[in-house]
Every structure is written in structure tokens, then in C-alpha cells.
């Protein structure tokens, strides 16, 4: 046994309203730079749908993730190191920019600078890569809320292996929001695909990062990741990816996407992984056994033997306490309501999803509201509007059982707590039928339904006292190369000198320089202006007093 | 030693220029390695265009590798050696010409296609720096003159194995002899002189990526764990390890709260 701590996340899809706040806040923090305009470390997809990039789940096409060879040995689906070195001059599995989308902005300047004319001025979309005008026919969330589903959703690869037809009738359509970030896998295919060894897992928390100074632009991480969550910055020529907001995590704060989540559906915590058994777990013969194999890797943090070994392996005691209170361990392993995204890719992903409940089509609403017919519950779950088979093809390698178990427990929790909250006679049988104890359902209720901040986020802080070289590591996450600013030394020669679609307005706006043109033009600040005047009606005496001090 | 009969120009081009260029090239490599690892990259544009790249890049790079191999064989292996192993001069020349033209054609076609791609596709064009343009011009002239030299020498009139090749070997043993170059065909003279500029340019251009061949990749463990403190390798292939693994973060146990101090221990 070799114990390592691993950060993980659970997203409760039952609560996701598809507002994209996570995506927008993430984008504003990490990827609003030249070269990453098309990059969304966090995105929210409507399923059924083709996703971002298009059809990323179709591994027959993209060859991401791992597979077993004829002898049952784990290998990268796109081929091992020798195969990669042989195709180093052209990666046959790399998506082109159009598979994501050509990022654009609008020519807002035209709206105010056009000369008088009979026609209204129009702000045309301009590519943020080339500055050329675009005819938009694909973009981020083009298929949001099933838009154009007759055209797009029918191509969803998740329908391939299940009996379900794509339901297009108005009465029977269904959809699920699927927020996605990097999975920070225990067996990451991107890391194994990197010829330079630039991609790595952090020993202390398992976060997967790209060493910007070691990346050599070989691109195999991008194609190797089956979730397509490693991106290529075309300006710097380097791979970039979700870094789990590690500067925040190190300070005990949740990731930006979690912190800003309107539905409070994200949970963060530490799990203990037995890394001696990772290869074996990822190599089980049947795809459907991968979930159990992965859960088996997650060690019980309350087991004294595990604790002892963890301390010996250098995991601090406060991290073990955090592992004991981990929402990820509770939801994934204790209660088994959270499931990994596409376990069949054999990457042992560490972002988990609670499947969503959905209206029951024919049984009616009595199930939860009136306590339901005991006999009918399991049948009813199979008639939920979102087909279990569809959820299973996303979250359980096509095995409906783990999804059914999760949904049963979510229903049981609601039925049980309804009695508690209404002062009815509490029925422990509801819990036992779902294979749980009544107190477990109540704990689950606190986590899933109430979800206090401190229950959702159990993040132990980094031990700064034993790793004093954080200062020398600064800049290694790559954002100091914002907007393609030249790096010291030769970077000035290699930095891309491309036309800026913003016409330099952004750069001058941020430097405080006054510019004459464009919507971003700034005026010199009014020295009298005090932002507090906008917020509250201030007493004249108060402002007069300030004048004296100034 | 430099013969007195050689002209000043000849000395400059054949005796001084090589060492200046090599000094700049090697010094530049060291400097770049020390100051700009971030810029040390292939700067791929495959994301932006992949249909032309598919054949052009492969053709160009394989052609270049073959051409470099041919240069190394032609320059480093003396005529006496090939004769000793029973390869006649005529047979050697046929091999050299056929190999050279094949590799050269791949390089020329690949390079032309890559240049076409860079100009034709706006997405690729915007990633082109001024340094790239300089590099492409120098590389293009080097390729064109090399290809021309190969074609001119089809009748085996230059006898470069008795002139150009010994000249290079003399450079490497720090005893340049410009006279060896003086009698050869002008295109050989031009090519030999011109490529020194390419070598001097190398470390400051995108060509730097040629020095990043990931030879260690097949030997590396598939999953890489990095400790906070550098210098201690992981043990197992997939991140596992032996029980005697020594931790980088000392265990902070509850029994000894004063153990390692530090203000930010609590969770």
C-alpha cells in the first residue's frame, strides 16, 4: 500500500441550472488571453449533444484515453511512446480549431464611428485569431438547451450503445446539463502521452499541471485526453489546462467554478488513493468493473492501518482529518450516489457526478409527494424522463445498476426527509430498502440538500513550512505570459506579433493610457469622483471632513 | 595553418566564419537554455490548419533528417574508408546522388508546401513572427543552394569528397584549410559558406525545437508525479512505491502539535 492524497470534486447534476456562471468566472480568471480565446477550462454542455469540442466522446475518432491490448495490458489508445515518436511531425488525432470553434468578438467600434448613412451600422463578428469577418455557424454552447437538437443531438455518441432512440417528440424530450472541468485523473492519459514529461501530477494533492517551461509543443496531451480538457495555446505554442485553481486550493479556498456556482452543486475534498494498485485497477477486463475498481482504490480514511501508512507516506495529519470529512469520499464511496464521467476511458477520473432525477413519465407525481407505492418505486425510477441507459452511458460505462442505485437513494432521501420535515411517522424501512441506515440518509440530506459551505468544501491547506520554494515556482502556471507579452530574453523574438482584433484598445485600457478610438476609450478620471457616492447618500459633514485630511 | 597564397576573402569565409558561426550557435544554445526555456518549443500550428500540414510537415521533416544523415555520411566518412569496405567510388556516387536527390526533393516540396500554407491560411499567417520570416528566407536559400549543388554534381564533376569533405574535417580538428575550397564549383562554395549563417541563426529562431527530441520518453514511467522538492524521483510506474519510501512532507502528527510549527497548519 502506498497512500497519496488526491483532490477531487463532485458535481450534483440534480441542481445544475445551466447558467454558465462557472464557465464565465473561470474564463475571466484563467483564459481571457491571446491564444486561449477558444479555451474554456470549465464548460457546461447540454446533453444530449455533441459537446465541446465536437463529438469529443467519440474515441473511435479521437483515440483518447486508455484501452487494453490483446494480452489485457493497459495501453494508450493512440499508441505508446514509439508510436508517438513516429508521428511527432504530425499528430493524426489532434482536433482542429473548428472542432472547438473560431473565437470571435464584435466590431463594436463601427457602431459609434460609422459616418452618417441610410443604414444602421452593424457590429460584425470578427475572428479573435485572424481579425477577419466570420460567418458564424458553430460556437460555444451552440446547442445549448437542445437548440438545433434535431441536427446536432442525434450525433451524440452516447446513444450508440444503448437501446434508446433520440427522443425528439415535444412531450418526451429530455436534457441534462453537464458542467465539465479537467478530471485530474488518477491514471491521466495526457500525462502518459506527453513526450517531454512536462505534464505531471502533484505529489501532494494529485492536481494535474503542465510545466510551461518543459512543454515543447508536441500536442499529444491534447489528443490523449479523452475529455479533451487539455488545450493548445496557439500563441505561446504550449499546452494549458484546468489547474484546479491550485493557488486557491493551497490556501484552503474552493476553486473559482465552485465558489461562484449559483446552484451550490460542487463539492470539494480529499481522498486517499492506494497508488500501488492504480495500474491493476485501470486494467480490469470488463469496463463495467472499473467503477468498483476505482472505488476500491479509495482508502477508508478512518481505518487505523490506512492512517498509519498515510502518515508514513508523508501525508500530514490535518490532511487525514480532511479526508475523513471529505464530501467526495462520502458521496462517491460511502453513499455511492456520485459516479465518474466515462469510466470506460480507464483514466480513473476524480471529478464525480450525482445523476439528476427527472419527472416520472407515466407513474405520476405521487411517488415523492405522497410517499409513493412501495412496490412501484423501483419500476418508477426506470420510467424517469431521462433514460437510465443514457445516464449510464455517460457515468457508468453503460451499466445501469450504479445509476439506478444512486437515483434510488436520492428518491429514498426525499421520501424519508419528507416524513421528518412534516412531522409524520418516520419510516426507517425507506432507508433500508435503499441499502442505507436512516442516519446515513440524514447525513446525505445535510450534504446534498442543505450543503453548508463548510460541508461542501473540505480543503486542507498546503504545508508551506515544508515547501519553501513557492517563490521560485511562481509563474509556472503560465498566466504571466498574458496577451502574448514577450518573455525575458529570446521570447521577444519568438513571441507572436499578430494583429490584435481589439486594435490595441485592451492593452492601452489596462495600462491606463487614454485612447481616442473604440468603445474602450477612457476619459481621464474625475479627481472629485468617489465611488462611495454612488452607493450611499453620504452626510455633507463626512465628505467635508475628508477634504481636510486630503 | 593558413596558406599564404589564399586571399583575405577566402580566409574570412572558410577559416574565420565557421568558428564565429559555431561560437554564436553553441553560445546561443547555452544562453537560450539558461534564459528562455519557455520559448524553447516547436510552436506547432497544427491546431490552426492540419490538412496541408499532414503531408507537408512529414515530408519536410523526414527529408531534412535524411539530408542531415547524408551530409554527415558524406563529410565525416573519408573516401579511404568506403574504399576499404569495398564500396567503389562509382557505386558511392550513385548512392549519394540518388539519396541526395530523393531527400532534397522531399525537403524542397515539403518546404514549399509549408510556405504556401503559411501564406495561404490567415490563421497560420498571424502566428508568424519577424524572426520566422528571417528563418524561412535563410532556410530557403540553404535548401535551394544545397539542392542545386546536388543536381550540378550529377556527373560527379566536383569531387567534393576530396575537397569539401576534408575541408570540414579540418575545421572540426581546428586546422582549417581554405585552399581545399578554392577550386570547387561556385554553388558548393556558396552553400558551404551560407549555411554557417543558418547555424548562427539556429538558437535564436524556431529551429531550436530540433534540440528537444524526447528520446527519454519510451523509458519513462507513464504517470509522472512531481514532488514539491525537486531531486527525488518517484518509485513506481503508476505512482506507487515501496513501503520504505521517504516522504517529502514530514508527517505532522497530532501527538506532537509543536512538531513542525508553522502558522498555516490548521485545516
CSV table of C-alpha atoms in Angstrom, one decimal, chain A residues 2 4 38 66 73-74 76 81-82 84-85 88-91 94-98 100 102 129-130 132 186-188 191-204 211-213 215-219 232 234 236-238 250 275-276 278-279 307 311-314 316-318 321 460-467 469 481 487-491 493-499, chain B residues 31-33 35-51 53-55 57-58 61-62 65 122-132 203-206 209 212-230 232 234-235 237-243 245-254 260-267:
chain,number,residue,atom,x,y,z
A,2,UNK,CA,1.3,3.4,-1.0
A,4,UNK,CA,-1.3,9.5,-1.7
A,38,UNK,CA,-11.3,29.5,-27.6
A,66,UNK,CA,-6.6,4.0,-22.5
A,73,UNK,CA,-2.3,-4.9,-20.8
A,74,UNK,CA,-3.1,-1.3,-20.3
A,76,UNK,CA,-2.8,4.4,-24.6
A,81,UNK,CA,5.8,6.1,-26.9
A,82,UNK,CA,7.4,4.6,-30.0
A,84,UNK,CA,4.0,8.7,-30.8
A,85,UNK,CA,7.7,9.5,-31.6
A,88,UNK,CA,5.8,13.5,-33.9
A,89,UNK,CA,5.8,15.6,-37.1
A,90,UNK,CA,2.0,15.3,-37.4
A,91,UNK,CA,-0.4,14.2,-34.7
A,94,UNK,CA,-5.5,16.4,-32.9
A,95,UNK,CA,-8.8,18.3,-33.3
A,96,UNK,CA,-8.6,21.4,-35.4
A,97,UNK,CA,-9.6,24.8,-34.1
A,98,UNK,CA,-13.0,24.5,-35.8
A,100,UNK,CA,-13.9,23.8,-30.8
A,102,UNK,CA,-13.3,30.0,-34.1
A,129,UNK,CA,-7.5,34.7,-34.2
A,130,UNK,CA,-7.2,36.5,-37.6
A,132,UNK,CA,-11.3,38.6,-40.3
A,186,UNK,CA,-5.5,9.1,-11.0
A,187,UNK,CA,-4.4,7.5,-14.3
A,188,UNK,CA,-4.2,10.5,-16.6
A,191,UNK,CA,0.4,12.8,-18.6
A,192,UNK,CA,1.3,9.4,-20.1
A,193,UNK,CA,1.1,10.9,-23.6
A,194,UNK,CA,3.5,13.8,-23.0
A,195,UNK,CA,6.8,13.1,-24.7
A,196,UNK,CA,8.6,15.8,-22.8
A,197,UNK,CA,7.5,14.8,-19.3
A,198,UNK,CA,6.1,18.3,-18.9
A,199,UNK,CA,2.7,17.1,-17.6
A,200,UNK,CA,2.6,15.8,-14.1
A,201,UNK,CA,0.5,15.1,-11.1
A,202,UNK,CA,1.4,17.0,-8.0
A,203,UNK,CA,2.6,14.5,-5.4
A,204,UNK,CA,0.8,16.2,-2.5
A,211,UNK,CA,5.1,22.7,-16.7
A,212,UNK,CA,5.2,25.6,-19.1
A,213,UNK,CA,8.9,25.6,-19.3
A,215,UNK,CA,6.3,21.8,-22.7
A,216,UNK,CA,7.7,21.5,-26.2
A,217,UNK,CA,4.5,21.8,-28.3
A,218,UNK,CA,4.2,18.1,-29.2
A,219,UNK,CA,0.4,18.2,-28.6
A,232,UNK,CA,-3.3,24.2,-27.1
A,234,UNK,CA,-1.7,28.8,-30.3
A,236,UNK,CA,2.7,30.5,-27.0
A,237,UNK,CA,2.7,27.0,-28.6
A,238,UNK,CA,2.1,25.4,-25.2
A,250,UNK,CA,-3.4,25.7,-1.4
A,275,UNK,CA,-1.3,4.2,-5.9
A,276,UNK,CA,0.4,0.8,-5.7
A,278,UNK,CA,-3.6,2.0,-9.9
A,279,UNK,CA,-2.3,0.0,-12.9
A,307,UNK,CA,-3.9,6.3,8.6
A,311,UNK,CA,1.5,9.2,7.9
A,312,UNK,CA,4.4,7.1,6.9
A,313,UNK,CA,4.0,8.1,3.3
A,314,UNK,CA,4.2,11.8,4.3
A,316,UNK,CA,0.1,15.4,7.1
A,317,UNK,CA,-2.4,14.6,9.9
A,318,UNK,CA,-4.6,17.5,9.1
A,321,UNK,CA,-8.7,14.7,9.1
A,460,UNK,CA,-6.8,21.2,3.8
A,461,UNK,CA,-4.2,23.9,3.3
A,462,UNK,CA,-0.8,23.4,1.8
A,463,UNK,CA,2.0,22.9,4.3
A,464,UNK,CA,4.1,26.0,3.4
A,465,UNK,CA,6.6,25.3,6.1
A,466,UNK,CA,8.0,22.3,4.4
A,467,UNK,CA,8.0,23.5,0.8
A,469,UNK,CA,10.3,27.3,-2.7
A,481,UNK,CA,2.5,35.4,-20.4
A,487,UNK,CA,9.1,36.8,-22.2
A,488,UNK,CA,12.5,38.0,-21.0
A,489,UNK,CA,15.4,37.0,-23.3
A,490,UNK,CA,14.7,35.5,-26.6
A,491,UNK,CA,10.9,35.3,-26.0
A,493,UNK,CA,12.0,37.1,-30.8
A,494,UNK,CA,9.6,34.2,-30.7
A,495,UNK,CA,6.6,35.9,-29.3
A,496,UNK,CA,3.8,36.1,-31.9
A,497,UNK,CA,3.5,39.6,-33.3
A,498,UNK,CA,-0.1,39.2,-34.7
A,499,UNK,CA,-2.7,41.8,-35.5
B,31,UNK,CA,22.3,31.2,-23.4
B,32,UNK,CA,18.8,30.3,-24.6
B,33,UNK,CA,18.7,27.2,-22.4
B,35,UNK,CA,17.3,32.3,-20.1
B,36,UNK,CA,14.3,31.1,-22.2
B,37,UNK,CA,13.1,27.6,-21.6
B,38,UNK,CA,9.6,28.9,-22.1
B,39,UNK,CA,10.3,29.9,-25.7
B,40,UNK,CA,12.1,26.6,-26.4
B,41,UNK,CA,9.2,25.0,-28.4
B,42,UNK,CA,8.2,23.8,-31.8
B,43,UNK,CA,5.4,26.3,-31.8
B,44,UNK,CA,3.1,23.9,-33.7
B,45,UNK,CA,0.3,25.4,-35.8
B,46,UNK,CA,-1.4,22.0,-36.3
B,47,UNK,CA,-4.4,23.3,-34.3
B,48,UNK,CA,-4.9,26.1,-36.8
B,49,UNK,CA,-4.5,24.0,-40.0
B,50,UNK,CA,-4.0,20.3,-40.4
B,51,UNK,CA,-4.8,19.3,-43.9
B,53,UNK,CA,0.4,20.1,-42.7
B,54,UNK,CA,-0.4,16.4,-42.8
B,55,UNK,CA,1.8,15.7,-45.8
B,57,UNK,CA,5.3,18.6,-42.3
B,58,UNK,CA,6.0,14.8,-42.5
B,61,UNK,CA,11.0,16.7,-41.6
B,62,UNK,CA,11.7,13.2,-42.9
B,65,UNK,CA,16.5,14.1,-41.4
B,122,UNK,CA,-4.7,33.6,-42.3
B,123,UNK,CA,-4.7,31.6,-39.0
B,124,UNK,CA,-1.2,30.3,-39.7
B,125,UNK,CA,-0.1,33.6,-41.0
B,126,UNK,CA,-0.9,35.5,-37.8
B,127,UNK,CA,1.4,33.2,-35.8
B,128,UNK,CA,4.3,34.2,-38.0
B,129,UNK,CA,6.9,36.4,-36.3
B,130,UNK,CA,9.5,38.6,-38.0
B,131,UNK,CA,12.1,36.1,-36.8
B,132,UNK,CA,10.2,33.4,-38.5
B,203,UNK,CA,19.4,29.1,-31.4
B,204,UNK,CA,17.5,32.4,-31.8
B,205,UNK,CA,14.8,31.0,-34.1
B,206,UNK,CA,12.1,28.4,-34.0
B,209,UNK,CA,13.0,22.7,-31.4
B,212,UNK,CA,14.3,18.8,-28.0
B,213,UNK,CA,14.0,15.3,-29.3
B,214,UNK,CA,12.2,13.5,-26.4
B,215,UNK,CA,14.5,10.4,-26.5
B,216,UNK,CA,13.8,9.6,-22.9
B,217,UNK,CA,10.1,9.2,-23.4
B,218,UNK,CA,10.0,5.5,-24.1
B,219,UNK,CA,12.0,4.8,-21.0
B,220,UNK,CA,10.0,7.0,-18.6
B,221,UNK,CA,7.2,5.8,-16.4
B,222,UNK,CA,3.8,6.6,-17.9
B,223,UNK,CA,2.5,8.6,-15.0
B,224,UNK,CA,4.7,11.3,-13.7
B,225,UNK,CA,4.4,12.5,-10.1
B,226,UNK,CA,6.4,15.6,-9.1
B,227,UNK,CA,7.3,16.4,-5.5
B,228,UNK,CA,7.3,19.9,-4.2
B,229,UNK,CA,11.0,19.5,-3.5
B,230,UNK,CA,12.9,18.7,-6.6
B,232,UNK,CA,13.8,12.8,-5.6
B,234,UNK,CA,9.2,8.6,-7.9
B,235,UNK,CA,9.4,4.9,-7.5
B,237,UNK,CA,5.4,3.2,-12.8
B,238,UNK,CA,1.9,4.4,-12.0
B,239,UNK,CA,2.9,6.4,-8.9
B,240,UNK,CA,3.1,3.5,-6.5
B,241,UNK,CA,6.1,3.0,-4.3
B,242,UNK,CA,7.9,0.8,-1.8
B,243,UNK,CA,7.0,1.0,1.9
B,245,UNK,CA,9.5,5.5,0.6
B,246,UNK,CA,10.9,8.6,2.3
B,247,UNK,CA,8.4,11.4,2.5
B,248,UNK,CA,9.0,14.9,1.2
B,249,UNK,CA,6.5,16.4,3.6
B,250,UNK,CA,7.3,15.3,7.2
B,251,UNK,CA,4.3,13.7,8.9
B,252,UNK,CA,2.7,16.1,11.3
B,253,UNK,CA,1.0,14.0,14.0
B,254,UNK,CA,-1.5,15.1,16.5
B,260,UNK,CA,6.9,21.4,12.9
B,261,UNK,CA,5.4,24.7,13.8
B,262,UNK,CA,4.2,27.0,11.0
B,263,UNK,CA,1.3,29.3,11.1
B,264,UNK,CA,-0.8,27.6,8.4
B,265,UNK,CA,-1.1,24.0,9.7
B,266,UNK,CA,-4.7,24.0,10.6
B,267,UNK,CA,-7.4,23.0,8.2
